[in-house]
Coordinates of C-alpha atoms and ligand atoms in Angstrom, one line a residue:
X1 CA -8.3 1.1 -15.7
X2 CA -12.0 1.7 -14.9
X3 CA -12.5 5.3 -13.5
X4 CA -14.6 3.9 -10.6
X5 CA -11.8 1.5 -9.7
X6 CA -9.3 4.4 -9.6
X7 CA -11.7 6.5 -7.5
X8 CA -12.1 3.6 -5.1
X9 CA -8.4 3.1 -4.8
X10 CA -7.7 6.8 -4.3
X11 CA -10.5 7.1 -1.6
X12 CA -9.3 3.8 0.1
X13 CA -5.7 5.2 0.1
X14 CA -6.8 8.5 1.6
X15 CA -8.9 6.7 4.3
X16 CA -6.0 4.4 5.2
X17 CA -3.6 7.4 5.4
X18 CA -6.0 9.4 7.5
X19 CA -6.7 6.5 9.9
X20 CA -3.0 5.9 10.3
X21 CA -2.5 9.6 11.1
X22 CA -5.5 9.6 13.4
X23 CA -4.1 6.5 15.2
X24 CA -0.8 8.3 15.7
X25 CA -2.3 11.6 16.7
X26 CA -5.2 10.5 18.9
X27 CA -5.3 6.9 20.0
X28 CA -1.7 5.6 20.3
X29 CA -0.5 6.0 23.9
X30 CA 2.4 8.5 24.2
X31 CA 5.8 7.0 24.8
X32 CA 7.2 7.2 28.3
X33 CA 10.8 7.9 27.4
X34 CA 12.2 7.5 30.9
X35 CA 10.8 3.9 31.1
X36 CA 13.2 2.6 28.4
X37 CA 16.4 0.8 29.5
X38 CA 19.5 3.0 29.6
X39 CA 22.1 2.3 26.9
X40 CA 24.4 5.3 27.3
X41 CA 25.2 7.5 30.3
X42 CA 23.8 11.1 30.4
X43 CA 26.9 12.9 29.3
X44 CA 25.7 16.5 30.1
X45 CA 28.7 18.6 31.0
X46 CA 31.1 15.7 30.5
X47 CA 34.1 16.4 28.2
X48 CA 34.1 14.1 25.2
X49 CA 34.9 14.2 21.5
X50 CA 31.4 13.5 20.2
X51 CA 28.4 15.8 20.1
X52 CA 25.0 15.0 21.5
X53 CA 23.5 16.1 18.3
X54 CA 24.8 17.1 14.8
X55 CA 22.2 19.0 12.8
X56 CA 22.7 19.2 9.0
X57 CA 21.4 22.6 7.8
X58 CA 21.0 25.8 9.8
X59 CA 17.9 27.3 8.2
X60 CA 14.9 28.2 10.6
X61 CA 14.5 24.5 11.5
X62 CA 18.2 23.9 12.3
X63 CA 18.8 27.2 14.1
X64 CA 15.7 26.8 16.3
X65 CA 16.9 23.3 17.2
X66 CA 20.4 24.6 18.0
X67 CA 18.9 27.4 20.2
X68 CA 16.7 25.1 22.3
X69 CA 19.2 22.3 22.7
X70 CA 21.9 24.8 23.8
X71 CA 19.5 26.3 26.3
X72 CA 19.0 22.8 27.6
X73 CA 22.8 22.5 28.1
X74 CA 23.3 20.0 25.3
X75 CA 26.3 19.8 23.0
X76 CA 25.1 20.5 19.5
X77 CA 26.9 21.2 16.2
X78 CA 25.2 22.7 13.2
X79 CA 26.8 22.1 9.8
X80 CA 25.6 24.6 7.1
X81 CA 26.8 24.6 3.5
X82 CA 26.1 28.3 3.0
X83 CA 27.6 31.3 4.7
X84 CA 25.2 33.8 6.4
X85 CA 23.7 36.1 5.3
X86 CA 22.3 33.8 2.6
X87 CA 19.1 34.2 0.6
X88 CA 16.3 31.6 0.6
X89 CA 13.6 31.8 -2.1
X90 CA 10.5 32.3 0.0
X91 CA 7.3 34.5 0.4
X92 CA 8.9 35.9 3.5
X93 CA 5.6 35.7 5.5
X94 CA 6.2 34.4 9.1
X95 CA 3.1 33.2 10.9
X96 CA 2.1 33.6 14.5
X97 CA 3.7 30.3 15.9
X98 CA 7.0 31.4 14.3
X99 CA 6.7 34.9 15.6
X100 CA 6.3 33.5 19.2
X101 CA 9.4 31.4 18.7
X102 CA 11.5 34.4 17.4
X103 CA 10.3 36.3 20.5
X104 CA 11.7 33.5 22.7
X105 CA 15.0 33.6 20.7
X106 CA 15.3 37.4 21.1
X107 CA 15.1 37.9 17.4
X108 CA 11.8 39.7 17.2
X109 CA 12.9 42.8 19.1
X110 CA 16.2 43.0 17.2
X111 CA 14.3 42.9 13.8
X112 CA 11.8 45.5 15.1
X113 CA 14.6 47.8 16.3
X114 CA 16.4 47.6 13.0
X115 CA 13.2 48.2 11.1
X116 CA 13.7 45.0 9.1
X117 CA 10.2 43.5 9.5
X118 CA 6.8 44.7 8.5
X119 CA 3.9 43.7 10.8
X120 CA 1.1 42.6 8.5
X121 CA -1.8 44.7 9.7
X122 CA -3.9 45.2 6.5
X123 CA -4.4 42.0 4.5
X124 CA -6.9 39.6 3.1
X125 CA -7.7 37.7 -0.1
X126 CA -9.3 37.9 -3.5
X127 CA -11.5 34.9 -4.4
X128 CA -11.6 33.1 -7.8
X129 CA -14.9 34.8 -8.6
X130 CA -13.4 38.3 -7.9
X131 CA -14.8 38.9 -4.4
X132 CA -12.3 40.5 -2.2
X133 CA -11.8 41.5 1.4
X134 CA -8.9 43.4 2.8
X135 CA -9.2 44.0 6.5
X136 CA -7.1 45.0 9.5
X137 CA -5.8 42.7 12.3
X138 CA -3.7 44.8 14.7
X139 CA -6.5 45.8 17.1
X140 CA -7.9 42.3 17.2
X141 CA -4.6 40.3 17.6
X142 CA -2.9 42.7 20.0
X143 CA 0.8 42.3 20.9
X144 CA 1.7 39.3 18.8
X145 CA 0.7 39.9 15.1
X146 CA -0.8 37.1 12.9
X147 CA 2.0 37.5 10.4
X148 CA 5.1 39.6 9.6
X149 CA 7.0 40.1 6.4
X150 CA 10.7 39.5 6.9
X151 CA 13.3 38.9 4.2
X152 CA 14.9 35.5 4.7
X153 CA 18.3 37.0 4.1
X154 CA 17.8 38.9 7.4
X155 CA 15.7 36.4 9.3
X156 CA 17.9 33.4 8.8
X157 CA 21.1 35.2 9.8
X158 CA 19.5 36.5 12.9
X159 CA 18.2 33.0 13.8
X160 CA 21.7 31.5 13.2
X161 CA 23.4 34.1 15.4
X162 CA 20.8 33.6 18.2
X163 CA 21.5 29.9 18.2
X164 CA 25.2 30.6 18.4
X165 CA 24.6 33.1 21.2
X166 CA 22.7 30.4 23.1
X167 CA 25.8 28.2 22.9
X168 CA 25.5 26.1 19.8
X169 CA 28.5 25.5 17.6
X170 CA 27.8 26.6 14.0
X171 CA 30.1 25.8 11.1
X172 CA 29.2 27.7 8.0
X173 CA 30.5 26.8 4.5
X174 CA 30.5 23.1 5.7
X175 CA 28.5 21.0 3.1
X176 CA 27.7 17.6 4.5
X177 CA 28.3 14.7 2.1
X178 CA 27.4 11.5 4.0
X179 CA 26.6 10.1 7.4
X180 CA 27.3 6.6 8.6
X181 CA 26.2 4.9 11.8
X182 CA 28.3 2.6 13.9
X183 CA 25.7 0.5 15.8
X184 CA 28.2 -1.0 18.2
X185 CA 29.4 2.4 19.4
X186 CA 26.0 4.1 19.0
X187 CA 27.6 7.0 17.1
X188 CA 27.2 8.7 13.7
X189 CA 30.2 9.9 11.7
X190 CA 29.5 12.8 9.4
X191 CA 31.7 13.7 6.5
X192 CA 32.0 16.8 4.4
X193 CA 32.0 17.6 0.7
X194 CA 35.2 19.5 0.5
X195 CA 37.2 18.5 3.5
X196 CA 38.5 15.3 5.2
X197 CA 37.3 16.6 8.6
X198 CA 34.7 14.3 10.3
X199 CA 32.3 14.8 13.2
X200 CA 30.7 12.2 15.5
X201 CA 27.5 12.4 17.5
X202 CA 24.8 10.3 19.2
X203 CA 21.9 11.7 17.2
X204 CA 21.8 13.0 13.6
X205 CA 19.2 15.6 12.7
X206 CA 18.4 16.2 9.0
X207 CA 17.3 19.9 8.5
X208 CA 18.7 20.4 5.0
X209 CA 15.5 21.7 3.4
X210 CA 13.0 20.6 0.8
X211 CA 15.3 18.5 -1.4
X212 CA 16.0 16.4 1.8
X213 CA 19.1 14.9 0.3
X214 CA 20.5 13.4 3.5
X215 CA 17.2 11.7 4.6
X216 CA 16.8 10.3 1.1
X217 CA 20.3 9.0 1.2
X218 CA 19.5 7.3 4.5
X219 CA 16.4 5.8 3.0
X220 CA 14.0 7.6 5.4
X221 CA 12.4 10.0 2.8
X222 CA 11.4 8.2 -0.4
X223 CA 10.1 10.9 -2.8
X224 CA 11.4 14.1 -4.4
X225 CA 9.6 17.4 -3.5
X226 CA 6.1 17.4 -5.0
X227 CA 6.0 21.0 -6.4
X228 CA 7.8 24.3 -6.7
X229 CA 7.1 28.0 -6.2
X230 CA 8.3 31.3 -7.6
X231 CA 9.4 34.6 -6.1
X232 CA 10.5 38.0 -7.3
X233 CA 11.2 41.1 -5.4
X234 CA 9.8 44.4 -6.7
X235 CA 11.6 47.6 -5.8
X236 CA 9.9 49.8 -3.2
X237 CA 8.4 52.9 -4.6
X238 CA 7.9 51.4 -8.0
X239 CA 4.7 49.5 -7.3
X240 CA 1.2 50.6 -6.1
X241 CA 0.6 47.8 -3.6
X242 CA -0.9 49.4 -0.5
X243 CA -1.8 46.5 1.8
X244 CA 0.7 44.4 3.8
X245 CA -0.2 40.9 2.6
X246 CA -2.8 39.7 0.1
X247 CA -3.6 36.2 -1.3
X248 CA -5.0 36.1 -4.9
X249 CA -6.9 33.0 -5.9
X250 CA -7.2 33.0 -9.7
X251 CA -9.4 30.3 -11.1
X252 CA -6.9 29.3 -13.7
X253 CA -4.1 28.7 -11.1
X254 CA -6.2 26.7 -8.5
X255 CA -5.4 24.9 -6.3
X256 CA -2.4 27.1 -6.3
X257 CA -2.4 30.9 -5.8
X258 CA -0.4 34.1 -5.9
X259 CA 0.5 36.4 -3.1
X260 CA 2.0 39.8 -2.5
X261 CA 3.7 40.8 0.8
X262 CA 5.1 44.2 1.5
X263 CA 8.4 44.7 3.4
X264 CA 9.4 47.4 5.8
X265 CA 11.3 49.2 3.1
X266 CA 8.2 49.1 0.8
X267 CA 9.8 46.4 -1.4
X268 CA 7.1 43.9 -2.4
X269 CA 7.5 40.1 -2.7
X270 CA 5.4 38.4 -5.4
X271 CA 5.1 34.6 -5.3
X272 CA 3.3 31.9 -7.1
X273 CA 2.5 28.7 -5.1
X274 CA 1.8 25.7 -7.4
X275 CA -0.2 23.2 -5.4
X276 CA -0.4 19.8 -7.1
X277 CA -3.7 18.8 -8.7
X278 CA -4.0 21.1 -11.7
X279 CA -2.5 19.4 -14.8
X280 CA -2.1 22.9 -16.5
X281 CA -0.1 24.4 -13.6
X282 CA 2.9 22.2 -13.0
X283 CA 6.5 23.0 -12.1
X284 CA 7.5 23.1 -15.9
X285 CA 5.0 26.0 -16.4
X286 CA 5.9 28.0 -13.3
X287 CA 7.6 30.8 -15.2
X288 CA 4.6 31.1 -17.6
X289 CA 2.2 31.4 -14.7
X290 CA 4.4 33.9 -12.8
X291 CA 4.5 36.2 -15.8
X292 CA 0.8 35.7 -16.7
X293 CA -0.5 36.5 -13.2
X294 CA 1.7 39.6 -12.9
X295 CA 0.5 40.9 -16.2
X296 CA -3.1 39.5 -16.6
X297 CA -4.7 39.1 -13.2
X298 CA -6.5 42.4 -12.9
X299 CA -6.0 42.8 -9.2
X300 CA -2.3 41.8 -9.2
X301 CA -1.5 43.9 -12.3
X302 CA -3.2 46.9 -10.7
X303 CA -1.4 46.5 -7.4
X304 CA 1.9 46.4 -9.3
X305 CA 1.2 49.2 -11.7
X306 CA 3.0 49.9 -15.0
X307 CA 6.4 50.9 -14.0
X308 CA 7.7 48.3 -11.6
X309 CA 11.4 47.5 -11.2
X310 CA 11.5 43.8 -10.5
X311 CA 14.2 41.1 -10.1
X312 CA 14.2 38.0 -12.3
X313 CA 11.9 35.3 -11.2
X314 CA 13.5 32.7 -9.0
X315 CA 12.1 29.3 -8.1
X316 CA 12.5 26.7 -5.3
X317 CA 11.1 23.3 -4.5
X318 CA 8.3 22.7 -2.0
X319 CA 7.8 19.5 -0.1
X320 CA 4.3 19.4 1.3
X321 CA 2.1 17.5 3.7
X322 CA 4.6 15.8 6.0
X323 CA 6.6 12.7 5.2
X324 CA 5.5 9.3 6.4
X325 CA 8.6 8.5 8.4
X326 CA 10.6 11.2 10.1
X327 CA 12.6 9.1 12.6
X328 CA 14.8 6.0 12.9
X329 CA 17.4 4.8 15.4
X330 CA 19.4 7.8 16.4
X331 CA 17.9 10.1 13.7
X332 CA 15.2 12.7 13.3
X333 CA 14.1 14.7 10.2
X334 CA 12.8 18.3 10.8
X335 CA 11.4 21.3 8.9
X336 CA 11.2 21.2 5.1
X337 CA 13.3 18.1 4.9
X338 CA 10.3 16.3 6.5
X339 CA 7.8 18.1 4.3
X340 CA 6.3 20.3 7.0
X341 CA 4.7 22.7 4.6
X342 CA 1.0 23.1 4.6
X343 CA -0.5 21.9 1.3
X344 CA -3.1 24.7 1.3
X345 CA -0.9 27.7 1.9
X346 CA 2.7 26.6 1.0
X347 CA 3.8 28.1 4.3
X348 CA 6.4 26.2 6.4
X349 CA 8.7 28.5 8.3
X350 CA 6.6 28.3 11.5
X351 CA 6.1 24.5 11.3
X352 CA 9.8 24.1 10.6
X353 CA 10.6 26.0 13.8
X354 CA 7.8 24.3 15.8
X355 CA 9.1 20.8 14.7
X356 CA 12.6 21.8 15.8
X357 CA 11.2 22.8 19.2
X358 CA 9.4 19.5 19.5
X359 CA 12.6 17.6 18.4
X360 CA 14.6 19.5 21.0
X361 CA 12.3 18.4 23.8
X362 CA 12.2 14.8 22.7
X363 CA 16.0 14.7 22.3
X364 CA 16.6 16.2 25.7
X365 CA 14.4 13.5 27.2
X366 CA 16.2 10.8 25.2
X367 CA 19.6 12.1 26.3
X368 CA 18.5 12.0 29.9
X369 CA 17.3 8.4 29.4
X370 CA 20.4 7.4 27.5
X371 CA 18.5 5.7 24.7
X372 CA 18.0 6.7 21.1
X373 CA 16.2 3.6 19.7
X374 CA 13.5 4.1 17.1
X375 CA 10.6 3.6 19.5
X376 CA 11.9 6.6 21.5
X377 CA 12.6 8.7 18.4
X378 CA 9.1 8.0 17.2
X379 CA 7.7 10.1 20.0
X380 CA 8.8 13.1 18.0
X381 CA 6.6 11.9 15.1
X382 CA 3.7 11.4 17.5
X383 CA 4.0 15.0 18.7
X384 CA 4.1 16.7 15.3
X385 CA 1.3 14.5 14.0
X386 CA -0.7 15.4 17.1
X387 CA 0.0 19.1 16.8
X388 CA -0.6 19.7 13.1
X389 CA 0.2 16.5 11.1
X390 CA -3.4 15.4 10.6
X391 CA -4.3 18.9 9.6
X392 CA -2.1 18.7 6.6
X393 CA -4.3 15.9 5.3
X394 CA -7.4 18.1 5.6
X395 CA -5.6 21.0 3.9
X396 CA -5.0 18.9 0.9
X397 CA -8.7 17.7 0.8
X398 CA -10.0 21.3 1.3
X399 CA -7.8 22.9 -1.4
X400 CA -8.7 20.1 -3.9
X401 CA -12.4 20.8 -3.2
X402 CA -11.9 24.5 -3.8
X403 CA -10.1 23.6 -7.1
X404 CA -13.2 21.6 -8.1
X405 CA -15.7 24.0 -6.7
X406 CA -14.1 27.5 -6.6
X407 CA -17.5 28.9 -5.4
X408 CA -16.5 27.6 -1.9
X409 CA -13.7 30.2 -1.8
X410 CA -16.1 32.9 -3.1
X411 CA -18.4 32.0 -0.2
X412 CA -15.6 32.3 2.3
X413 CA -14.7 35.8 1.1
X414 CA -18.4 36.7 1.0
X415 CA -18.6 35.7 4.7
X416 CA -15.5 37.9 5.4
X417 CA -17.2 40.8 3.7
X418 CA -20.3 40.2 5.9
X419 CA -18.6 39.5 9.2
X420 CA -15.5 41.7 9.0
X421 CA -12.1 41.6 10.6
X422 CA -12.9 39.2 13.4
X423 CA -14.0 36.5 10.9
X424 CA -10.8 37.2 8.8
X425 CA -8.7 36.8 11.9
X426 CA -10.3 33.5 12.7
X427 CA -9.9 32.4 9.1
X428 CA -6.2 33.3 9.3
X429 CA -5.8 31.3 12.5
X430 CA -7.2 28.2 10.7
X431 CA -5.1 28.7 7.6
X432 CA -1.8 29.2 9.5
X433 CA -2.4 26.1 11.7
X434 CA -3.0 28.0 15.0
X435 CA -6.2 26.0 15.3
X436 CA -7.1 22.9 13.4
X437 CA -9.0 22.9 10.1
X438 CA -11.8 21.1 12.1
X439 CA -12.7 24.6 13.3
X440 CA -14.2 25.2 9.9
X441 CA -17.0 22.8 10.9
X442 CA -17.9 24.9 13.9
X443 CA -21.3 26.6 13.6
X444 CA -19.9 30.1 13.5
X445 CA -18.1 29.1 10.3
X446 CA -20.2 26.5 8.6
X447 CA -23.5 28.4 9.0
X448 CA -22.1 31.7 7.7
X449 CA -20.2 30.1 4.8
X450 CA -23.2 27.8 3.8
X451 CA -25.5 30.8 3.9
X452 CA -23.2 32.7 1.6
X453 CA -22.9 29.7 -0.7
X454 CA -26.6 29.4 -1.1
X455 CA -26.9 33.2 -1.8
X456 CA -24.1 32.9 -4.4
X457 CA -25.7 29.9 -6.1
X458 CA -29.1 31.7 -6.3
X459 CA -27.5 34.9 -7.6
X460 CA -25.7 32.9 -10.3
X461 CA -28.9 31.0 -11.3
X462 CA -30.6 34.4 -11.6
X463 CA -27.7 35.8 -13.6
X464 CA -26.8 38.4 -11.0
X465 CA -23.1 39.4 -11.2
X466 CA -21.1 38.7 -8.1
X467 CA -17.6 39.9 -7.5
X468 CA -15.7 42.2 -9.9
X469 CA -12.5 41.0 -11.5
X470 CA -12.4 44.3 -13.5
X471 CA -11.8 46.7 -10.6
X472 CA -9.2 46.6 -7.9
X473 CA -10.0 45.2 -4.5
X474 CA -10.7 48.0 -1.9
X475 CA -7.5 48.7 0.1
X476 CA -5.2 47.1 -2.4
X477 CA -3.9 49.9 -4.5
X478 CA -2.5 53.3 -3.6
X479 CA -3.3 55.5 -6.6
X480 CA -1.5 58.4 -5.1
X481 CA 1.8 56.4 -5.0
X482 CA 4.2 57.8 -7.6
X483 CA 5.7 55.2 -9.9
Ligands
FAD501 C1 8.8 30.2 -3.3 C2 8.5 29.8 -1.9 C3 7.8 30.7 -1.1 C4 7.6 30.3 0.3 N1 6.9 31.2 1.1 C5 6.7 31.0 2.4 C6 6.1 31.9 3.2 O1 5.8 33.0 2.8 N2 5.9 31.6 4.5 C7 6.3 30.4 5.1 O2 6.1 30.2 6.3 N3 7.0 29.5 4.3 C8 7.2 29.7 3.0 N4 7.8 28.8 2.2 C9 8.4 27.6 2.8 C10 9.7 28.0 3.6 O3 10.6 28.6 2.8 C11 10.2 26.7 4.3 O4 9.2 26.1 5.0 C12 11.4 27.0 5.3 O5 12.5 27.6 4.6 C13 11.8 25.7 6.0 O6 13.0 26.0 6.8 P1 14.1 24.8 6.9 O7 15.0 25.3 7.9 O8 13.4 23.5 7.1 O9 14.7 24.7 5.5 P2 15.6 25.7 4.7 O10 15.2 27.1 5.0 O11 15.6 25.3 3.3 O12 17.1 25.5 5.3 C14 17.8 24.4 5.0 C15 19.3 24.7 5.2 O13 20.1 23.5 5.0 C16 21.3 23.9 4.3 N5 21.8 22.6 3.6 C17 21.2 22.0 2.6 N6 22.0 20.9 2.3 C18 23.0 20.9 3.1 C19 24.2 20.1 3.3 N7 24.4 19.0 2.5 N8 25.1 20.4 4.2 C20 24.9 21.5 5.0 N9 23.8 22.3 4.9 C21 22.9 22.0 4.0 C22 20.8 25.0 3.3 O14 21.9 25.8 2.9 C23 19.8 25.7 4.2 O15 20.5 26.8 4.9 C24 8.1 29.1 0.8 C25 8.8 28.2 0.0 C26 9.0 28.6 -1.3 C27 9.8 27.7 -2.2

């Protein structure tokens, strides 16, 4: 097919997708749930065999839903195939919105007391051209940090226990097989893989992670996860990484990137995020890139040093950008199962938790109104699209632009170098969805980055070297650290 025709189709598709999201997010009137005709009584506090909600999966999304629904006095059951504590392949970086939620759940203080989390104070990024900025954020951000490093084996158990403490029923080692809906009764029946036991509920919530098997089985989610990422832990005391969290944008890996986060016990977590778009960096080549970046990226290899003790690389799927349909009659899809991972950063714990909080609010209203028809359930989709859904679209556009023109990322880091920690903190707010990507078009961003872009272009035209891929970024490596 003619290249122009493909370009026109792609652009038209993107515009249609964006307009659809814009319609949902900005124009479409919000649903007044209480105005719908009642179909079922509000059964709050009434003894009955069925649950208000059964949630499949008790990761951050499921556990957060369980916590809030229980606080609202609702009868919720979480079915989880694993037994806590269980590991989850992840970069272990929890962003601000998630930190606020774990505060509310009482988990933050517990993790702090037990010295299980590391508040990311020193952090930053290395650009494709080798420019780097590692700053500090504690003084600027105050009480609630921008990010913490917390091992998922610890975080997810704490979240699950907090949701139980709030009153939710959690059944571990309960893998769900199927769910069938009886329209006449308005009830789901959920069956298990290894048992004949069944459970009934008014609303089914799919929170079973990126593979999203249940929502695919129900015909709500249509596609497999788009990409995958790697992780390996590096034993504390065997590496030289000094900062708390750094993102490394290597030109070869774009639009993907690598990152290092340091835990409270000095263990480091190294991840590769493969973002779709680069034909040379696909899921099949993940192990190759993981190895290559650790050994050959000058900043990463210096931060790791020569004597690291590292676990074998592990990989997991990533579903990005938000699914088109996350609701139906008596059903919601939340967290990774709904693809709530930002296409620019690969981060999704905080959006998983935020989506669960939104789902809990909508479900509480629906339970009060006694109606769970699709137009009511759709209000959940309106809310997440309104909060950060449209932003996912811009994330994808922006990261693909950076893949095509890596100098844009160099200019952003040059702006950080010029403007310092406040600029870095604002950048982090945009990257972690605290404020929309639209903020990048505000004068304080666009003027500074455009200025740096022009300077970089002139320097390159004049053959002046910018950035230094040969020496380690300032603040990255602790040379005194014994290995
Ligand atoms: C390598 C990698 C690095 C990442 N790094 C970061 C990061 O640094 N920061 C960040 O914010 N995000 C990161 N993410 C994304 C993050 O891991 C997810 O967004 C987050 O785990 C979503 O939580 P969830 O509860 O939706 O899904 P999950 O955490 O996947 O939980 C789903 C749960 O459902 C259970 N389940 C599945 N099937 C069934 C079944 N049939 N029956 C019962 N239970 C079932 C699973 O056992 C699991 O406990 C990363 C992802 C990857 C792959």
